[in-house]
């Protein structure tokens, strides 16, 4: 059962001409189980407890802010004429974007048989779910009378006596985000069932065993079950992959289908999707770098995994930079005065600080990943990922606020200022996100044990079969 | 995982054997064993592995699953539902008459397939995913929490690091000794029989009670809502979200503690004149000669004046005072007369008898409006907008509304007056009375004071008089210079009529000949 790979330091990225192993050290199937289950079985570490307490407090603050908002009305936000699409929409688009990396790693990398995804996909999927929860909060309370948000659903209402407007992008959003959340949840849960069965079978405590037993649905590991399970997983991945692209495309329609200068562009769908993947991977790094340290799973989430994600961040960062340039080019090339003005105003108008923060964080900072040293040094990745998160939040801010604050009529220009409620909700949404994430780390298998074992089995098989054989599919 | 020693399984006599299981420690030997078992003719053999083992399907002879077809069917169902839903709900079809939503958005047509793509796509994916997810569990027979395999303590490691090969007792080739021998021969460790799970299948009572309690408790909010919806209590309902149902402002006729008199509606401040009230002229606004009324019926005149100056809402709105005046009049005058005064709209088609009884109201007999082409044109325009729907463009009382009412035999319908009835001519039905009728309405006709300004109402009166005159006009009424033109037109029309009549006659004759 033990592996021929030498037990030593992380050597996963310096074997030129040969694929680096995805699981390190003197690893066998059982040690993977041990490493992952330990996280949930042992008492929480001090770092976890502190992080959890802080997050719960921030999440509570979000809850109180929402209660205050609903009780008082949306006037407690900084949204004023002409900027009615302010902070909450910025947060919404930001959080939806964060969610994308999860599904991308799970679905698209699965379809491309990128086995390096196996140790990170579970965390990334969890991140997707929690990010979508945070994202869904904002449009939910943004409708003004939040308790009537169910009017968006096409149900035969006897009170309302009319139907949702299916030709409006805002309704498409409802369908896109709710479908995305549902399918992501199914995908995440289904992927977790075999690992929950492992948790069940290891539990000594009868209550714990009962709870995990119910969640594991009676999974026994039968080959017939695995066969259908794998088929279903592949199908769900195939459904989720276009869904990832569609969600942010549809979110971008909210903007692009309008006539506001700076929004009414065909570049929005691809540009939003690239930005979403960019920010999503940054968030995965933000979570993984500390998590692998705290939970002691560096042998499962190796430098090779992190380096691959850095490469994706670099690529999507360049795409995003190209999109910024293209917007300027088209504004000049199209010769629409309002459009030209909108972009000059973004860079040199009253929100110049937001624009240049965005450029610094999104376009300049990822370029450090051209250096292999930076790509393989966790703390540098962590810092850059934080920069990217900030930059991508500002990107949504710049798009939303600058276009609305100065559109066609100078008589209707205004400067947006957030209120304390805006700030507390943004910070609180991070609290909600981290609360859910930390709970997940303690209660659920944070690494896909079954898939990691399958990857290990393959590597073992190859190691036994032919050392010189190059696996290149 | 602790390396606990396997407990020797004792075969109780009363237990039925479920099958025989053997452990393997690596994938390759498991796969080899699977192939051998398949080749030996076992069809119900199964392997239990901690992760999906590639190639095990063929090694065990497992047939491909129908799951993709379920996904396809579910996905297509989603597509269909989405398209039908959008087309029927937004497409202005008759599917849900009365609750359509025919609004034009961004100039898109009602059935706008490109705009329907996003929702269609999302619902397709959603239902396909549901089909895949639930279909997979259903095909696998899960969730199923009881499994004989789970009774074996060693089997816990099936989800950790050990591979199990299982030969089912239901297999036609199965015999316990042979199966054990085969598995042992294939390199399986701990070859053991698995007993049927004979633990009680009765759900513990405590669990059922807990479940029932939870269900009962969870229905409380729904029942509370239900009760709130049907209750006939006089006290206001409990409002979680007040919306704008309660406003600190006062409605008309309400009381308040804010003022000494308790009235929420405030009278004018004494000695002030409201905007737009400087020009009010009671004669102009009531159609009554107020001086004369004062001399013959002082109380009624006084009341009219009081109403006008106190409560009248704005310069054009004299509904309230006028009605009060009429009521006053009816109290003092013969009821029949009053009814006649209230009869009908821009004019009165009502029985002459009623109209001729003593109406001692001193109606203005002359239109106070300065007559001009513009005034008449204005009157015509206003008449065509407001009056012609019932009275007809020519005033004969056969407008569209009347024709429709006759067609559907509306039982409560009172036909509008024909303005060319002599009882409505100015000698019996003075201008002021006509004006008052337009203002206050009569029978089915509502008062038009709130829609039509007083000046325009007088213009309508003038136009109605012109209409009436037009129907009795002779050639002598036409100005000298235009007579020849009229005569020419008349000749042309008569020629046409004659030709038409001749053609008709010829046709009739032809038809007769043919027969």
CSV table of C-alpha atoms in Angstrom, one decimal, chain B residues 21-310:
chain,number,residue,atom,x,y,z
B,21,UNK,CA,-17.5,-11.6,1.3
B,22,UNK,CA,-13.7,-11.5,1.0
B,23,UNK,CA,-11.2,-8.7,1.5
B,24,UNK,CA,-8.5,-7.5,-0.9
B,25,UNK,CA,-5.8,-5.0,-0.2
B,26,UNK,CA,-5.1,-3.6,-3.6
B,27,UNK,CA,-6.9,-2.8,-6.8
B,28,UNK,CA,-5.0,-5.1,-9.1
B,29,UNK,CA,-5.8,-8.3,-7.1
B,30,UNK,CA,-9.4,-7.2,-6.8
B,31,UNK,CA,-9.7,-6.7,-10.5
B,32,UNK,CA,-8.2,-10.0,-11.2
B,33,UNK,CA,-10.6,-11.7,-8.7
B,34,UNK,CA,-13.5,-9.9,-10.3
B,35,UNK,CA,-12.7,-11.2,-13.7
B,36,UNK,CA,-12.4,-14.8,-12.4
B,37,UNK,CA,-15.7,-14.6,-10.6
B,38,UNK,CA,-17.4,-13.3,-13.7
B,39,UNK,CA,-15.8,-16.0,-15.8
B,40,UNK,CA,-17.0,-18.6,-13.2
B,41,UNK,CA,-20.5,-17.5,-14.1
B,42,UNK,CA,-21.5,-15.3,-11.2
B,43,UNK,CA,-23.8,-12.6,-12.3
B,44,UNK,CA,-24.8,-11.0,-9.0
B,45,UNK,CA,-21.3,-10.6,-7.6
B,46,UNK,CA,-20.4,-7.1,-6.4
B,47,UNK,CA,-17.3,-5.3,-5.2
B,48,UNK,CA,-17.2,-2.7,-2.5
B,49,UNK,CA,-14.4,-0.2,-2.8
B,50,UNK,CA,-13.5,3.1,-1.1
B,51,UNK,CA,-13.2,4.8,-4.5
B,52,UNK,CA,-14.4,4.1,-8.0
B,53,UNK,CA,-12.1,1.5,-9.6
B,54,UNK,CA,-11.7,1.9,-13.3
B,55,UNK,CA,-12.3,-1.2,-15.3
B,56,UNK,CA,-14.3,-2.9,-12.6
B,57,UNK,CA,-17.5,-2.6,-14.7
B,58,UNK,CA,-16.2,-5.0,-17.4
B,59,UNK,CA,-14.4,-7.1,-14.8
B,60,UNK,CA,-17.7,-7.8,-13.0
B,61,UNK,CA,-19.8,-7.6,-16.1
B,62,UNK,CA,-21.9,-4.6,-15.0
B,63,UNK,CA,-24.1,-3.3,-17.7
B,64,UNK,CA,-24.1,0.4,-18.6
B,65,UNK,CA,-26.7,2.5,-16.8
B,66,UNK,CA,-29.8,4.1,-18.3
B,67,UNK,CA,-29.1,7.3,-16.3
B,68,UNK,CA,-28.1,9.5,-19.3
B,69,UNK,CA,-31.5,8.8,-20.9
B,70,UNK,CA,-33.2,9.9,-17.7
B,71,UNK,CA,-31.1,13.1,-17.7
B,72,UNK,CA,-32.1,13.7,-21.3
B,73,UNK,CA,-35.8,13.2,-20.7
B,74,UNK,CA,-35.7,15.5,-17.6
B,75,UNK,CA,-33.7,18.1,-19.5
B,76,UNK,CA,-36.1,18.2,-22.4
B,77,UNK,CA,-39.0,18.4,-20.0
B,78,UNK,CA,-37.3,21.5,-18.6
B,79,UNK,CA,-37.0,23.0,-22.0
B,80,UNK,CA,-40.6,22.4,-22.8
B,81,UNK,CA,-41.9,23.7,-19.5
B,82,UNK,CA,-39.8,26.8,-19.8
B,83,UNK,CA,-40.9,27.6,-23.3
B,84,UNK,CA,-44.6,26.9,-22.6
B,85,UNK,CA,-44.5,28.9,-19.4
B,86,UNK,CA,-42.9,31.9,-21.0
B,87,UNK,CA,-45.0,31.9,-24.1
B,88,UNK,CA,-48.2,31.4,-22.2
B,89,UNK,CA,-47.5,33.8,-19.4
B,90,UNK,CA,-45.9,36.6,-21.4
B,91,UNK,CA,-47.0,35.8,-24.9
B,92,UNK,CA,-50.5,37.2,-24.8
B,93,UNK,CA,-52.2,33.9,-25.6
B,94,UNK,CA,-55.6,33.0,-24.3
B,95,UNK,CA,-54.3,30.2,-22.1
B,96,UNK,CA,-54.7,32.3,-19.0
B,97,UNK,CA,-57.2,34.9,-19.9
B,98,UNK,CA,-57.3,37.8,-17.5
B,99,UNK,CA,-53.9,37.3,-16.1
B,100,UNK,CA,-51.6,37.9,-19.0
B,101,UNK,CA,-48.9,40.5,-18.9
B,102,UNK,CA,-49.0,42.2,-22.3
B,103,UNK,CA,-46.4,44.9,-21.6
B,104,UNK,CA,-44.0,45.8,-24.3
B,105,UNK,CA,-40.4,45.7,-23.0
B,106,UNK,CA,-37.6,47.2,-25.0
B,107,UNK,CA,-39.7,46.9,-28.1
B,108,UNK,CA,-39.4,43.1,-27.9
B,109,UNK,CA,-42.4,41.1,-29.3
B,110,UNK,CA,-44.6,39.2,-26.9
B,111,UNK,CA,-43.3,35.9,-28.1
B,112,UNK,CA,-39.6,36.8,-28.2
B,113,UNK,CA,-37.6,33.6,-28.4
B,114,UNK,CA,-34.2,35.2,-28.0
B,115,UNK,CA,-35.3,36.8,-24.7
B,116,UNK,CA,-36.7,33.5,-23.6
B,117,UNK,CA,-33.4,31.7,-24.1
B,118,UNK,CA,-31.8,32.4,-20.6
B,119,UNK,CA,-34.7,31.0,-18.6
B,120,UNK,CA,-35.2,28.1,-21.0
B,121,UNK,CA,-31.5,27.2,-20.6
B,122,UNK,CA,-31.6,27.5,-16.9
B,123,UNK,CA,-34.7,25.3,-16.5
B,124,UNK,CA,-33.2,22.7,-18.9
B,125,UNK,CA,-30.1,22.5,-16.8
B,126,UNK,CA,-32.0,22.5,-13.5
B,127,UNK,CA,-34.4,19.7,-14.5
B,128,UNK,CA,-31.6,17.7,-16.1
B,129,UNK,CA,-29.6,18.0,-12.9
B,130,UNK,CA,-32.6,16.9,-10.8
B,131,UNK,CA,-33.1,14.0,-13.1
B,132,UNK,CA,-29.5,13.0,-12.9
B,133,UNK,CA,-29.2,13.4,-9.1
B,134,UNK,CA,-32.5,11.8,-8.0
B,135,UNK,CA,-32.4,9.3,-10.9
B,136,UNK,CA,-29.0,8.1,-9.8
B,137,UNK,CA,-30.1,7.6,-6.2
B,138,UNK,CA,-33.3,5.9,-7.3
B,139,UNK,CA,-31.4,3.5,-9.6
B,140,UNK,CA,-29.0,2.7,-6.8
B,141,UNK,CA,-31.9,2.0,-4.4
B,142,UNK,CA,-30.7,4.7,-2.0
B,143,UNK,CA,-31.3,6.1,0.5
B,144,UNK,CA,-31.5,2.7,2.2
B,145,UNK,CA,-30.1,2.7,5.7
B,146,UNK,CA,-30.3,-1.0,6.3
B,147,UNK,CA,-27.8,-3.2,4.5
B,148,UNK,CA,-26.7,-6.6,5.7
B,149,UNK,CA,-23.2,-5.7,4.8
B,150,UNK,CA,-23.2,-3.1,7.5
B,151,UNK,CA,-23.6,-5.8,10.2
B,152,UNK,CA,-20.0,-6.9,9.6
B,153,UNK,CA,-17.7,-4.8,11.7
B,154,UNK,CA,-14.8,-5.2,9.2
B,155,UNK,CA,-17.0,-3.8,6.5
B,156,UNK,CA,-16.5,-0.3,8.0
B,157,UNK,CA,-13.2,-0.2,6.2
B,158,UNK,CA,-14.9,-0.5,2.8
B,159,UNK,CA,-15.1,3.3,2.9
B,160,UNK,CA,-11.5,3.6,4.0
B,161,UNK,CA,-8.8,1.4,2.5
B,162,UNK,CA,-10.1,-2.1,2.0
B,163,UNK,CA,-11.7,-3.7,-1.1
B,164,UNK,CA,-14.4,-6.3,-0.7
B,165,UNK,CA,-15.6,-8.8,-3.2
B,166,UNK,CA,-19.1,-10.1,-2.5
B,167,UNK,CA,-20.9,-13.1,-3.9
B,168,UNK,CA,-24.6,-12.8,-3.4
B,169,UNK,CA,-26.7,-15.8,-2.1
B,170,UNK,CA,-29.4,-14.9,-4.7
B,171,UNK,CA,-27.0,-15.9,-7.5
B,172,UNK,CA,-28.1,-19.1,-9.2
B,173,UNK,CA,-24.6,-20.5,-9.0
B,174,UNK,CA,-24.2,-19.7,-5.3
B,175,UNK,CA,-23.4,-22.3,-2.8
B,176,UNK,CA,-21.7,-21.2,0.4
B,177,UNK,CA,-18.8,-23.7,0.5
B,178,UNK,CA,-18.1,-23.3,-3.2
B,179,UNK,CA,-18.1,-19.5,-2.9
B,180,UNK,CA,-15.8,-19.5,0.1
B,181,UNK,CA,-13.4,-21.8,-1.7
B,182,UNK,CA,-13.4,-19.7,-4.9
B,183,UNK,CA,-12.7,-16.5,-3.0
B,184,UNK,CA,-10.0,-18.0,-0.9
B,185,UNK,CA,-8.4,-19.4,-4.1
B,186,UNK,CA,-8.4,-15.9,-5.6
B,187,UNK,CA,-6.4,-14.4,-2.8
B,188,UNK,CA,-9.1,-13.0,-0.7
B,189,UNK,CA,-8.5,-12.5,3.0
B,190,UNK,CA,-11.0,-13.1,5.7
B,191,UNK,CA,-13.5,-14.9,3.6
B,192,UNK,CA,-16.7,-14.8,5.6
B,193,UNK,CA,-20.4,-15.3,5.2
B,194,UNK,CA,-22.6,-12.3,5.7
B,195,UNK,CA,-25.9,-12.9,7.4
B,196,UNK,CA,-29.2,-11.3,6.5
B,197,UNK,CA,-30.0,-8.4,8.7
B,198,UNK,CA,-32.7,-9.7,11.1
B,199,UNK,CA,-32.8,-6.7,13.4
B,200,UNK,CA,-36.2,-5.3,14.1
B,201,UNK,CA,-37.8,-3.3,11.2
B,202,UNK,CA,-40.1,-1.5,13.6
B,203,UNK,CA,-39.4,2.1,13.9
B,204,UNK,CA,-38.8,3.0,17.6
B,205,UNK,CA,-41.9,4.6,19.2
B,206,UNK,CA,-39.9,7.5,20.5
B,207,UNK,CA,-38.7,8.4,17.0
B,208,UNK,CA,-42.3,8.4,15.7
B,209,UNK,CA,-43.5,10.5,18.6
B,210,UNK,CA,-40.7,13.0,18.0
B,211,UNK,CA,-41.5,13.1,14.3
B,212,UNK,CA,-45.2,13.7,15.0
B,213,UNK,CA,-44.4,16.5,17.5
B,214,UNK,CA,-42.2,18.2,15.0
B,215,UNK,CA,-44.8,18.0,12.3
B,216,UNK,CA,-47.5,19.4,14.6
B,217,UNK,CA,-45.3,22.2,15.8
B,218,UNK,CA,-44.2,23.1,12.3
B,219,UNK,CA,-47.8,23.4,11.2
B,220,UNK,CA,-48.5,26.2,13.7
B,221,UNK,CA,-47.3,29.1,11.6
B,222,UNK,CA,-49.3,27.9,8.6
B,223,UNK,CA,-52.4,27.5,10.8
B,224,UNK,CA,-51.9,30.9,12.3
B,225,UNK,CA,-51.7,32.4,8.8
B,226,UNK,CA,-54.7,30.5,7.8
B,227,UNK,CA,-56.6,31.8,10.8
B,228,UNK,CA,-55.6,35.3,10.2
B,229,UNK,CA,-56.9,35.1,6.6
B,230,UNK,CA,-60.3,33.8,7.5
B,231,UNK,CA,-61.0,35.6,10.8
B,232,UNK,CA,-63.8,38.1,11.0
B,233,UNK,CA,-62.5,39.9,14.1
B,234,UNK,CA,-63.2,43.6,14.2
B,235,UNK,CA,-59.8,44.5,15.5
B,236,UNK,CA,-57.0,45.1,13.0
B,237,UNK,CA,-54.9,42.2,12.0
B,238,UNK,CA,-51.4,41.8,13.3
B,239,UNK,CA,-49.1,43.4,10.8
B,240,UNK,CA,-45.5,42.2,10.7
B,241,UNK,CA,-44.6,44.4,7.8
B,242,UNK,CA,-46.9,47.4,7.9
B,243,UNK,CA,-45.9,48.6,4.4
B,244,UNK,CA,-47.9,51.8,3.9
B,245,UNK,CA,-51.1,50.4,5.3
B,246,UNK,CA,-51.0,52.8,8.2
B,247,UNK,CA,-50.3,56.5,7.6
B,248,UNK,CA,-50.3,59.3,10.1
B,249,UNK,CA,-52.3,61.4,7.7
B,250,UNK,CA,-56.0,61.8,8.1
B,251,UNK,CA,-58.7,60.8,5.7
B,252,UNK,CA,-61.8,62.9,4.9
B,253,UNK,CA,-64.5,62.9,7.6
B,254,UNK,CA,-62.1,61.6,10.2
B,255,UNK,CA,-61.7,63.2,13.7
B,256,UNK,CA,-58.6,64.4,15.2
B,257,UNK,CA,-57.5,65.5,18.6
B,258,UNK,CA,-55.2,68.0,17.1
B,259,UNK,CA,-57.8,70.8,16.8
B,260,UNK,CA,-60.3,72.0,19.2
B,261,UNK,CA,-63.3,71.3,16.9
B,262,UNK,CA,-62.1,67.7,16.4
B,263,UNK,CA,-62.3,68.0,12.6
B,264,UNK,CA,-59.5,66.6,10.5
B,265,UNK,CA,-60.7,68.5,7.4
B,266,UNK,CA,-59.9,72.1,8.0
B,267,UNK,CA,-62.1,75.0,6.9
B,268,UNK,CA,-60.6,78.0,5.1
B,269,UNK,CA,-58.9,80.5,7.2
B,270,UNK,CA,-61.4,83.4,7.6
B,271,UNK,CA,-60.8,86.4,5.4
B,272,UNK,CA,-58.7,84.6,2.9
B,273,UNK,CA,-59.5,83.7,-0.7
B,274,UNK,CA,-58.1,80.5,-2.2
B,275,UNK,CA,-56.1,80.5,-5.3
B,276,UNK,CA,-58.3,80.5,-8.4
B,277,UNK,CA,-61.4,81.6,-6.5
B,278,UNK,CA,-61.2,85.3,-7.2
B,279,UNK,CA,-63.2,85.0,-10.4
B,280,UNK,CA,-66.0,82.9,-9.2
B,281,UNK,CA,-69.3,84.0,-10.5
B,282,UNK,CA,-72.2,82.0,-9.1
B,283,UNK,CA,-74.4,82.5,-12.2
B,284,UNK,CA,-71.7,81.2,-14.4
B,285,UNK,CA,-71.0,78.2,-12.3
B,286,UNK,CA,-74.6,77.2,-11.5
B,287,UNK,CA,-76.5,78.2,-14.5
B,288,UNK,CA,-79.0,79.9,-12.2
B,289,UNK,CA,-79.7,83.6,-11.9
B,290,UNK,CA,-78.8,83.9,-8.3
B,291,UNK,CA,-80.3,87.4,-7.7
B,292,UNK,CA,-83.6,86.2,-8.8
B,293,UNK,CA,-83.3,83.0,-6.8
B,294,UNK,CA,-82.6,85.0,-3.8
B,295,UNK,CA,-85.7,87.0,-4.2
B,296,UNK,CA,-88.0,84.0,-4.7
B,297,UNK,CA,-86.2,81.4,-2.6
B,298,UNK,CA,-83.8,83.1,-0.3
B,299,UNK,CA,-82.9,80.1,1.9
B,300,UNK,CA,-81.9,78.0,-1.1
B,301,UNK,CA,-79.8,80.8,-2.6
B,302,UNK,CA,-78.2,81.4,0.7
B,303,UNK,CA,-77.3,77.8,1.0
B,304,UNK,CA,-75.9,77.7,-2.5
B,305,UNK,CA,-73.7,80.7,-1.7
B,306,UNK,CA,-72.6,79.2,1.5
B,307,UNK,CA,-71.7,75.9,-0.1
B,308,UNK,CA,-69.8,77.6,-2.8
B,309,UNK,CA,-67.8,79.8,-0.5
B,310,UNK,CA,-67.1,77.2,2.2
